Amino acid sequence: MSGTPFYERVAVVGIGLIGGSLALAAKRLGLVGDVIGVARSETTRAAAIEVGAADQVTDDVAAAVKEADLIYVSAPVGAIPALLEQLAPEVRLGATVTDAGSTKADICRTGLHLLPASFIGGHPMAGSERAGVRSARADLFEGRTYILTPQGADDELVERFVAFVSALGARPVLSSPEEHDRMVAYSSHLPHLWAAALAVGLARLPEPADLLPFVGSGLRDTTRIAASDPTLWHDIFLANRSNVLRACDLVETALQELRGAVTEADSTRLLAYLQQAKAFRDSLGYTEPAPEGVQRGLRLAIDGPAGAGKSTVARDVAKALGYTYIDTGAMYRAVAYFAMQAGLVAGRDDEQIGELSGRLRFEFRPVGDERHLFADGQDVEHAVRLPEVGRMSSPVSAIPLVRHNLVVAQRQMAAGGSIVMEGRDIGTVVLPDAEVKVFLTASPQERARRRYRQLREMDIEVSYEEVLNEQMVRDQRDSSRAVAPLRKADDAVEIVSDGLQREEVVARIVALVRERQDG
Ligand code: NAP
């Protein structure tokens, strides 16, 4: 184990898919010491040991939590309040109690009442239609949002748990239990309800099996979550009844409208409806997983010193491969832009800027022939290029929490593959497991010559020697800076672009990616 673990002893009460995945990830990353798994059935307990999710197992909740400094309750939603009642008297001072339930209001009311200083409500926005500890995966939380509703919990405990969730590779987001329940009714519970209704409707056909030869990926995709554990969802719908019903009204009205347009063969209304549906789905910015049998695109990391032409090359390579270019610099500029809008100043308000960076949602969406950066649904592609935003982005990117939040967001964006990311430490820190890494460089003299030419074209009076000197100083600063120093990954392919045209560099990198993809 490397470093001090966040928690020496963890009790996972209800060690199934979610609890097991948390334990596997935390153990693998060395974030915890001993894990004791609690389950009612002998089968679950044996499986938890077998897959390596627990070091010990028991069916005795009270005994398991006595010595624990993190108690992770991941039983079905309907069982969590009673489990909290059962374990609360045994929780030792300074321990953190949290749950993974998909609804929060009822559970947090009980948690706040029984364990006001130590209960932190939680909901990892990760999972699958599979259940049980045998389906647990150490990477389940990676790049996923993890909602936390800490309410009265001790600040120090919250801080530690937030850091623990980040170290798991998830993205902690603070909310209130009520807001959480309102929002997940639309984002999670409604899709589930819809999938279940669709599945039940089709199951009532006289001969449902006759459908099988006609089934394509559409039905498979829209009913996937209907295969989840019925008892789990029974509890969720009942625990979040009023919000689920409100969400249901919304979609029932929408279905009536669609039905009306089809009944009346109203082509204009029907097309407008379908266009609105497409625009919404596109706005979610999903990177589609490659369909079965089709290979997913790779992740390409390009690092190198300033002036090596990385961003132009990265953009061209992305275009040639049909990949998304993730402009990490623009993301730091977007944080600077939103900080300026909020009247925050780097150096004075670093904590608030750090928090702001964790709340922003980034996407690169197609706009015409280009891809623009959207932050919180707003197209900021042009705003982030303003010189004053550029000036602020340098101190903003040196704030450790900003850097941390953006690296998490960048990993999340890269998770679907088919991306090109460029910077100083992409291949070593941001995406150390990128399938292709390129270190694009050129001699200081060559880079200075290019810069000198650019400046002269802009009618800026400067000598070549001045540009070269400045270049040397910048190289030295970039490789010795505390935050994100320039480093070449051991497994990166080095391309020295002296004497090469831009097109030649692009062609070499494209060929390298295709070679790796085929190999
Ligand atoms: P799971 O795989 O079925 O695991 C649930 C675990 O709880 C099992 O180990 C089960 O083992 C135990 N359990 C069941 N009923 C219990 C009861 N009445 N008292 C005590 N223990 C009980 O379910 P999961 O998917 O991990 O879900 C766990 C929690 O995470 C739920 O609250 C769910 O809402 C939430 N969640 C799920 C997902 C998802 O996609 N699955 C995503 C986010 C959050 P024994 O029966 O052997 O005791």
XYZ file of C-alpha atoms and ligand atoms in Angstrom:
567
model
C 0.000 0.000 0.000
C 1.362 3.449 -0.891
C 1.009 6.340 1.611
C -1.437 6.507 4.516
C -4.862 5.067 3.740
C -7.865 7.381 4.063
C -9.599 4.816 6.292
C -7.892 1.998 8.230
C -10.976 -0.139 8.668
C -14.035 -0.097 6.443
C -17.338 -1.881 7.000
C -19.385 -2.362 3.830
C -22.936 -3.113 4.933
C -24.714 -4.787 1.990
C -21.721 -5.843 -0.093
C -23.254 -6.209 -3.566
C -22.502 -4.533 -6.894
C -21.958 -1.023 -5.503
C -20.431 -1.831 -2.106
C -18.228 -4.502 -3.692
C -17.041 -2.143 -6.444
C -16.174 0.529 -3.898
C -14.207 -1.981 -1.825
C -12.357 -3.402 -4.852
C -11.351 0.070 -6.082
C -10.334 1.377 -2.659
C -8.287 -1.740 -1.906
C -6.601 -1.764 -5.308
C -5.653 1.920 -5.017
C -4.415 1.484 -1.440
C -6.976 3.982 -0.088
C -8.170 1.749 2.747
C -6.813 -0.857 5.147
C -9.042 -3.783 6.135
C -12.505 -4.263 4.627
C -15.187 -6.188 6.460
C -18.211 -7.094 4.349
C -21.673 -7.540 5.836
C -24.303 -9.655 4.087
C -27.230 -11.745 5.204
C -26.672 -14.700 2.938
C -23.771 -17.107 3.135
C -23.559 -17.066 -0.689
C -22.929 -13.305 -0.767
C -20.363 -13.523 2.031
C -18.432 -16.313 0.307
C -18.525 -14.450 -3.018
C -17.233 -11.220 -1.386
C -14.139 -13.070 -0.136
C -13.697 -14.944 -3.388
C -13.675 -11.838 -5.620
C -11.383 -10.008 -3.174
C -13.885 -7.301 -2.178
C -13.594 -8.102 1.550
C -10.873 -9.353 3.884
C -13.446 -10.620 6.378
C -17.203 -11.141 6.283
C -20.010 -11.390 8.797
C -23.788 -11.189 9.114
C -23.485 -9.208 12.357
C -23.940 -5.510 11.524
C -23.223 -4.245 15.038
C -19.981 -6.184 15.410
C -18.765 -5.121 11.952
C -19.178 -1.376 12.467
C -17.748 -1.135 16.028
C -14.122 -0.684 14.984
C -14.729 0.819 11.545
C -13.736 4.364 10.650
C -15.764 4.262 7.402
C -19.152 2.571 7.334
C -20.484 2.238 3.792
C -24.142 1.202 3.659
C -25.009 -0.170 0.226
C -28.131 -2.249 0.754
C -31.368 -1.549 -1.194
C -32.929 1.865 -0.476
C -35.857 0.440 1.529
C -33.485 -1.357 3.930
C -31.072 1.540 4.620
C -33.033 3.500 7.310
C -33.495 0.342 9.431
C -29.803 -0.546 9.013
C -28.842 2.975 10.173
C -31.058 2.512 13.273
C -29.336 -0.791 13.948
C -25.766 0.407 13.539
C -25.977 3.967 14.979
C -25.420 3.005 18.652
C -22.241 1.131 17.698
C -20.544 3.859 15.621
C -17.383 5.084 17.273
C -16.494 8.763 17.662
C -14.833 10.232 14.569
C -16.129 7.535 12.194
C -17.847 8.439 8.920
C -21.137 6.802 7.972
C -22.316 7.038 4.390
C -24.738 5.238 2.085
C -25.014 4.610 -1.651
C -28.816 4.708 -1.927
C -30.348 6.003 -5.163
C -32.771 8.251 -3.240
C -31.688 10.628 -0.526
C -34.471 12.523 1.299
C -35.806 9.696 3.547
C -32.394 8.157 4.155
C -30.763 11.502 5.022
C -33.590 12.419 7.387
C -32.837 9.249 9.347
C -29.063 9.718 9.053
C -29.216 13.330 10.226
C -31.440 12.388 13.167
C -29.337 9.428 14.357
C -25.807 10.483 13.412
C -25.925 14.275 12.923
C -22.162 14.880 12.848
C -21.018 11.752 11.044
C -23.595 10.911 8.360
C -22.849 11.889 4.755
C -25.524 10.883 2.241
C -24.122 9.661 -1.060
C -25.131 8.362 -4.470
C -22.545 7.237 -7.008
C -24.002 7.951 -10.468
C -22.577 4.668 -11.667
C -23.883 1.162 -11.860
C -25.348 -1.358 -14.202
C -28.330 -3.613 -14.666
C -26.356 -6.394 -12.981
C -26.568 -7.058 -9.259
C -24.448 -8.796 -6.652
C -20.827 -8.718 -5.611
C -19.774 -11.047 -8.422
C -20.570 -8.235 -10.881
C -18.491 -5.708 -8.875
C -15.770 -3.874 -10.820
C -12.859 -1.823 -9.525
C -13.344 0.758 -12.313
C -17.109 1.255 -11.810
C -16.780 4.748 -10.307
C -14.028 5.981 -12.617
C -14.934 9.264 -14.241
C -18.465 9.136 -12.773
C -20.249 11.823 -10.808
C -20.672 10.983 -7.124
C -23.396 13.064 -5.430
C -22.842 13.870 -1.758
C -25.457 15.346 0.602
C -23.472 15.984 3.811
C -25.954 18.293 5.667
C -24.773 18.517 9.313
C -21.697 16.300 9.026
C -18.439 17.465 10.527
C -16.417 19.542 8.007
C -13.283 17.481 8.523
C -15.109 14.210 7.830
C -16.728 15.684 4.722
C -13.390 16.956 3.454
C -11.794 13.549 3.900
C -14.665 11.697 2.227
C -14.671 14.144 -0.709
C -10.930 13.530 -1.141
C -11.502 9.753 -0.898
C -14.209 9.865 -3.602
C -11.873 11.888 -5.858
C -9.044 9.436 -5.236
C -11.386 6.668 -6.451
C -11.462 8.549 -9.746
C -15.057 9.771 -9.308
C -16.192 13.369 -9.393
C -17.747 14.497 -6.097
C -20.645 16.969 -6.401
C -22.350 18.427 -3.328
C -26.135 18.752 -3.276
C -29.108 18.708 -0.899
C -31.127 15.482 -0.506
C -34.234 17.226 -1.881
C -32.503 18.621 -4.951
C -30.886 15.236 -5.569
C -34.245 13.448 -5.488
C -35.884 16.037 -7.739
C -33.155 15.797 -10.360
C -32.614 12.015 -10.379
C -36.371 11.538 -10.817
C -35.815 12.962 -14.326
C -32.295 11.746 -15.062
C -32.489 8.199 -13.705
C -35.873 7.126 -12.335
C -37.948 8.303 -15.307
C -35.748 6.490 -17.878
C -36.115 3.365 -15.786
C -39.867 3.719 -15.513
C -40.057 4.254 -19.261
C -37.916 1.189 -20.028
C -40.060 -0.924 -17.706
C -43.318 0.308 -19.301
C -41.995 -0.385 -22.791
C -40.885 -3.877 -21.778
C -44.199 -4.683 -20.083
C -46.196 -3.333 -23.042
C -44.299 -5.628 -25.412
C -44.469 -8.565 -23.025
C -48.270 -8.315 -23.342
C -48.244 -8.956 -27.073
C -49.998 -12.260 -27.769
C -46.722 -13.910 -28.875
C -43.789 -11.752 -27.706
C -41.262 -14.357 -28.887
C -42.356 -13.719 -32.495
C -40.627 -10.334 -32.192
C -37.160 -11.793 -31.754
C -36.076 -12.067 -35.404
C -37.077 -8.427 -35.832
C -35.260 -7.032 -32.816
C -32.364 -4.622 -33.449
C -30.184 -2.464 -31.229
C -32.958 0.141 -30.674
C -35.058 -2.163 -28.534
C -31.974 -3.537 -26.830
C -30.744 -0.023 -25.933
C -34.083 1.354 -24.753
C -34.946 -1.656 -22.559
C -31.442 -2.351 -21.162
C -32.147 -0.920 -17.707
C -35.438 -2.812 -17.432
C -33.235 -5.855 -16.742
C -32.154 -4.388 -13.359
C -33.031 -5.959 -10.028
C -36.828 -5.456 -9.519
C -36.591 -5.219 -5.705
C -34.023 -2.417 -5.942
C -36.260 -0.370 -8.246
C -39.416 -1.135 -6.305
C -37.787 0.586 -3.311
C -36.542 3.543 -5.386
C -39.921 4.339 -7.008
C -41.695 4.219 -3.645
C -39.052 6.267 -1.832
C -39.175 9.044 -4.468
C -42.863 8.788 -5.306
C -43.885 12.442 -5.644
C -40.896 13.377 -7.840
C -41.291 10.260 -9.970
C -44.980 11.072 -10.542
C -44.123 14.631 -11.597
C -41.573 13.276 -14.078
C -44.162 10.789 -15.298
C -46.666 13.615 -16.029
C -44.082 15.362 -18.167
C -43.450 12.401 -20.401
C -47.121 11.334 -20.563
C -47.961 14.776 -21.954
C -45.076 14.491 -24.408
C -46.332 11.075 -25.547
C -49.844 12.442 -26.055
C -48.425 15.206 -28.261
C -46.505 12.718 -30.349
C -49.540 10.504 -30.617
C -51.633 13.505 -31.694
C -49.180 14.446 -34.459
C -49.094 10.869 -35.763
C -52.911 10.453 -35.527
C -53.488 13.614 -37.533
C -50.584 12.829 -39.889
C -49.385 16.366 -39.091
C -46.033 16.271 -40.809
C -44.844 19.719 -39.609
C -45.643 18.987 -35.972
C -44.161 15.502 -36.176
C -40.919 16.709 -37.705
C -40.597 19.565 -35.187
C -41.182 17.087 -32.362
C -38.540 14.669 -33.611
C -36.107 17.537 -34.192
C -36.590 18.683 -30.611
C -35.941 15.127 -29.417
C -32.756 14.877 -31.480
C -31.500 18.275 -30.279
C -31.977 17.225 -26.661
C -30.225 13.898 -27.114
C -27.342 15.613 -28.985
C -27.060 18.196 -26.207
C -26.276 15.422 -23.718
C -22.923 15.134 -25.495
C -22.520 11.379 -25.090
C -19.575 9.710 -26.685
C -21.278 6.651 -28.074
C -19.599 3.392 -27.214
C -18.654 1.660 -30.424
C -21.359 -0.759 -31.579
C -20.547 -4.440 -31.167
C -17.963 -5.611 -33.672
C -16.756 -2.065 -34.353
C -13.483 -1.084 -32.767
C -13.568 1.931 -30.448
C -11.212 4.777 -31.353
C -8.032 5.215 -29.350
C -6.899 7.931 -26.968
C -4.013 9.948 -28.360
C -1.892 12.074 -26.016
C 0.377 14.720 -27.560
C 2.872 16.480 -25.297
C 5.747 18.765 -26.072
C 7.342 22.167 -25.468
C 5.719 25.486 -26.366
C 6.064 26.438 -29.998
C 6.284 22.878 -31.321
C 2.943 23.332 -33.118
C 1.047 20.860 -30.909
C -2.375 22.471 -30.993
C -2.514 22.912 -34.771
C -1.251 19.382 -35.308
C -3.645 17.945 -32.673
C -6.601 19.689 -34.335
C -5.630 18.407 -37.805
C -4.990 14.865 -36.569
C -8.406 14.815 -34.842
C -10.068 15.967 -38.051
C -8.262 13.347 -40.157
C -9.237 10.526 -37.788
C -12.767 11.769 -37.038
C -11.778 12.056 -33.361
C -12.669 14.800 -30.866
C -9.917 17.280 -30.073
C -10.033 18.074 -26.372
C -8.537 21.511 -25.991
C -7.418 21.334 -22.349
C -6.087 24.908 -22.451
C -9.554 26.179 -23.400
C -10.999 24.380 -20.364
C -8.632 26.261 -18.011
C -9.553 29.478 -19.809
C -13.256 28.675 -19.281
C -12.685 28.410 -15.522
C -10.910 31.790 -15.675
C -13.820 33.244 -17.665
C -16.485 32.037 -15.218
C -14.343 33.181 -12.269
C -14.090 36.671 -13.815
C -17.861 36.722 -14.389
C -18.331 35.932 -10.689
C -15.930 38.743 -9.681
C -13.323 36.297 -8.364
C -9.609 37.026 -8.535
C -6.842 34.391 -8.706
C -4.490 34.676 -5.740
C -7.241 36.126 -3.541
C -10.203 33.777 -4.119
C -8.445 30.501 -4.956
C -10.740 28.382 -2.796
C -13.906 29.693 -4.498
C -12.322 29.345 -7.949
C -11.392 25.748 -7.073
C -14.990 25.002 -6.042
C -16.346 26.698 -9.164
C -14.141 24.507 -11.366
C -15.678 21.393 -9.776
C -19.217 22.526 -10.604
C -18.634 23.337 -14.299
C -19.720 20.749 -16.874
C -17.587 20.701 -20.040
C -18.352 19.374 -23.498
C -16.944 19.831 -26.985
C -19.994 19.963 -29.242
C -20.147 20.208 -33.023
C -21.101 23.689 -34.267
C -21.075 23.787 -38.065
C -17.728 22.316 -39.168
C -16.038 23.037 -35.868
C -16.233 21.788 -32.329
C -16.880 24.413 -29.678
C -16.273 24.271 -25.969
C -19.506 24.425 -23.954
C -19.327 24.992 -20.217
C -22.574 24.519 -18.298
C -24.449 24.442 -21.604
C -23.039 27.823 -22.722
C -20.939 28.140 -25.902
C -17.743 29.776 -24.556
C -15.503 29.056 -27.555
C -15.080 32.744 -28.387
C -15.241 34.187 -24.865
C -12.294 32.070 -23.717
C -10.071 33.474 -26.479
C -10.284 37.048 -25.103
C -6.819 38.317 -24.083
C -7.937 39.235 -20.530
C -9.248 35.673 -20.046
C -5.924 34.314 -21.339
C -4.032 36.431 -18.777
C -6.190 35.167 -15.908
C -5.999 31.519 -17.031
C -2.317 31.156 -16.144
C -2.695 31.792 -12.359
C -6.028 29.938 -12.399
C -4.445 26.793 -13.843
C -1.850 26.841 -11.042
C -4.567 26.433 -8.345
C -4.228 22.766 -7.230
C -7.999 22.172 -6.868
C -8.677 23.595 -10.356
C -6.009 21.357 -11.782
C -7.422 18.351 -9.929
C -11.026 19.004 -11.056
C -10.040 19.572 -14.662
C -7.897 16.455 -14.826
C -10.890 14.441 -13.537
C -13.151 16.101 -16.152
C -10.597 15.460 -18.918
C -10.289 11.787 -18.005
C -14.075 11.551 -18.026
C -14.220 13.096 -21.511
C -11.537 10.718 -22.761
C -13.190 7.618 -21.317
C -15.175 6.837 -24.496
C -12.028 6.857 -26.672
C -11.629 8.526 -30.118
C -9.990 11.624 -28.652
C -6.853 13.688 -29.128
C -5.567 15.592 -26.093
C -2.585 17.868 -26.115
C -0.546 19.548 -23.376
C 2.582 19.176 -21.240
C 1.793 16.115 -19.107
C -1.099 14.364 -20.835
C 0.817 11.138 -21.448
C 2.391 11.080 -17.987
C -0.311 12.394 -15.635
C -3.696 13.038 -17.249
C -3.940 9.889 -19.406
C -0.988 7.704 -18.413
C -2.803 4.733 -20.007
C -3.466 6.458 -23.367
C -3.050 3.939 -26.191
C -0.895 6.292 -28.301
C 1.517 8.904 -26.965
C 3.477 11.378 -29.022
C 6.123 13.801 -27.804
C 6.192 16.501 -30.440
C 9.209 18.713 -30.276
C 11.584 20.802 -32.380
C 14.973 22.326 -31.627
C 14.841 25.646 -29.705
C 16.328 27.337 -32.802
C 13.603 25.942 -35.095
C 10.794 26.890 -32.681
C 12.275 30.367 -32.228
C 12.532 30.763 -36.022
C 8.828 29.902 -36.439
C 7.814 32.284 -33.663
C 10.039 35.022 -35.077
C 8.356 34.630 -38.491
C 4.891 34.829 -36.910
C 5.769 37.997 -34.962
C 7.288 39.651 -38.021
C 4.131 38.845 -40.013
C 2.211 40.670 -37.276
C 4.593 43.660 -37.758
C 6.045 43.239 -34.278
C 9.626 44.564 -34.052
C 11.778 41.907 -32.449
C 15.107 40.246 -33.123
C 15.590 36.498 -33.624
C 18.037 36.437 -30.657
C 15.422 37.983 -28.349
C 12.851 35.359 -29.382
C 15.369 32.542 -28.901
C 16.335 33.790 -25.441
C 12.712 34.068 -24.398
C 12.102 30.560 -25.729
C 14.985 29.118 -23.633
C 13.673 30.830 -20.476
C 10.180 29.473 -21.125
C 11.455 25.920 -21.740
C 13.331 26.019 -18.464
C 10.243 27.342 -16.620
C 7.918 24.767 -18.209
C 10.053 21.801 -17.235
C 10.703 22.972 -13.677
C 7.283 24.412 -12.739
C 5.512 22.881 -9.712
C 2.149 22.377 -11.464
C 2.087 20.208 -14.607
C 5.760 20.334 -15.575
C 6.640 19.258 -19.116
C 7.563 15.577 -19.153
C 8.013 13.008 -21.872
C 6.380 9.649 -21.149
C 8.730 6.662 -21.410
C 6.431 5.018 -23.950
C 5.897 8.155 -26.079
C 7.035 8.256 -29.711
C 9.217 11.332 -30.173
C 8.748 13.369 -33.336
C 11.230 16.158 -33.992
C 9.573 18.463 -36.485
C 12.720 20.346 -37.644
C 12.570 20.456 -41.436
C 9.113 18.833 -41.580
C 5.965 20.436 -42.992
C 2.883 20.461 -40.766
C 1.127 18.005 -43.130
C 4.033 15.564 -42.800
C 3.836 15.618 -39.003
C 0.051 15.099 -39.136
C 0.419 12.204 -41.586
C 3.027 10.484 -39.371
C 0.815 10.704 -36.300
C -2.303 9.550 -38.167
C -0.331 6.564 -39.498
C 0.892 5.763 -35.976
C -2.675 5.766 -34.601
C -3.964 3.580 -37.461
C -1.081 1.155 -36.960
C -1.870 0.823 -33.233
C -5.581 0.510 -33.928
C -5.029 -2.291 -36.429
C -2.325 -3.994 -34.427
P -26.980 -5.446 -4.977
O -25.902 -5.794 -5.908
O -28.236 -6.229 -4.993
O -26.395 -5.446 -3.507
C -27.184 -5.222 -2.376
C -26.525 -5.884 -1.175
O -27.330 -5.652 -0.025
C -26.375 -7.384 -1.298
O -25.064 -7.691 -0.891
C -27.388 -7.983 -0.361
O -26.798 -9.153 0.171
C -27.611 -6.857 0.660
N -29.022 -6.757 1.112
C -30.124 -6.890 0.365
N -31.227 -6.646 1.090
C -30.799 -6.361 2.330
C -31.469 -6.032 3.540
N -32.796 -5.970 3.613
N -30.709 -5.799 4.627
C -29.364 -5.884 4.563
N -28.683 -6.177 3.449
C -29.397 -6.422 2.347
O -27.421 -3.907 -5.166
P -26.530 -2.673 -5.643
O -26.772 -2.472 -7.075
O -25.158 -2.813 -5.111
O -27.279 -1.483 -4.894
C -26.938 -1.119 -3.553
C -27.397 0.309 -3.287
O -26.756 1.168 -4.225
C -28.896 0.520 -3.451
O -29.356 1.369 -2.439
C -29.019 1.192 -4.813
O -30.144 2.062 -4.846
C -27.715 1.962 -4.894
N -27.227 2.200 -6.254
C -27.327 1.229 -7.208
C -26.868 1.473 -8.481
C -26.962 0.434 -9.574
O -26.896 0.761 -10.764
N -27.087 -0.808 -9.244
C -26.279 2.709 -8.786
C -26.145 3.658 -7.774
C -26.623 3.394 -6.501
P -27.597 -10.206 1.030
O -28.935 -10.378 0.362
O -26.753 -11.432 1.042
O -27.691 -9.573 2.377
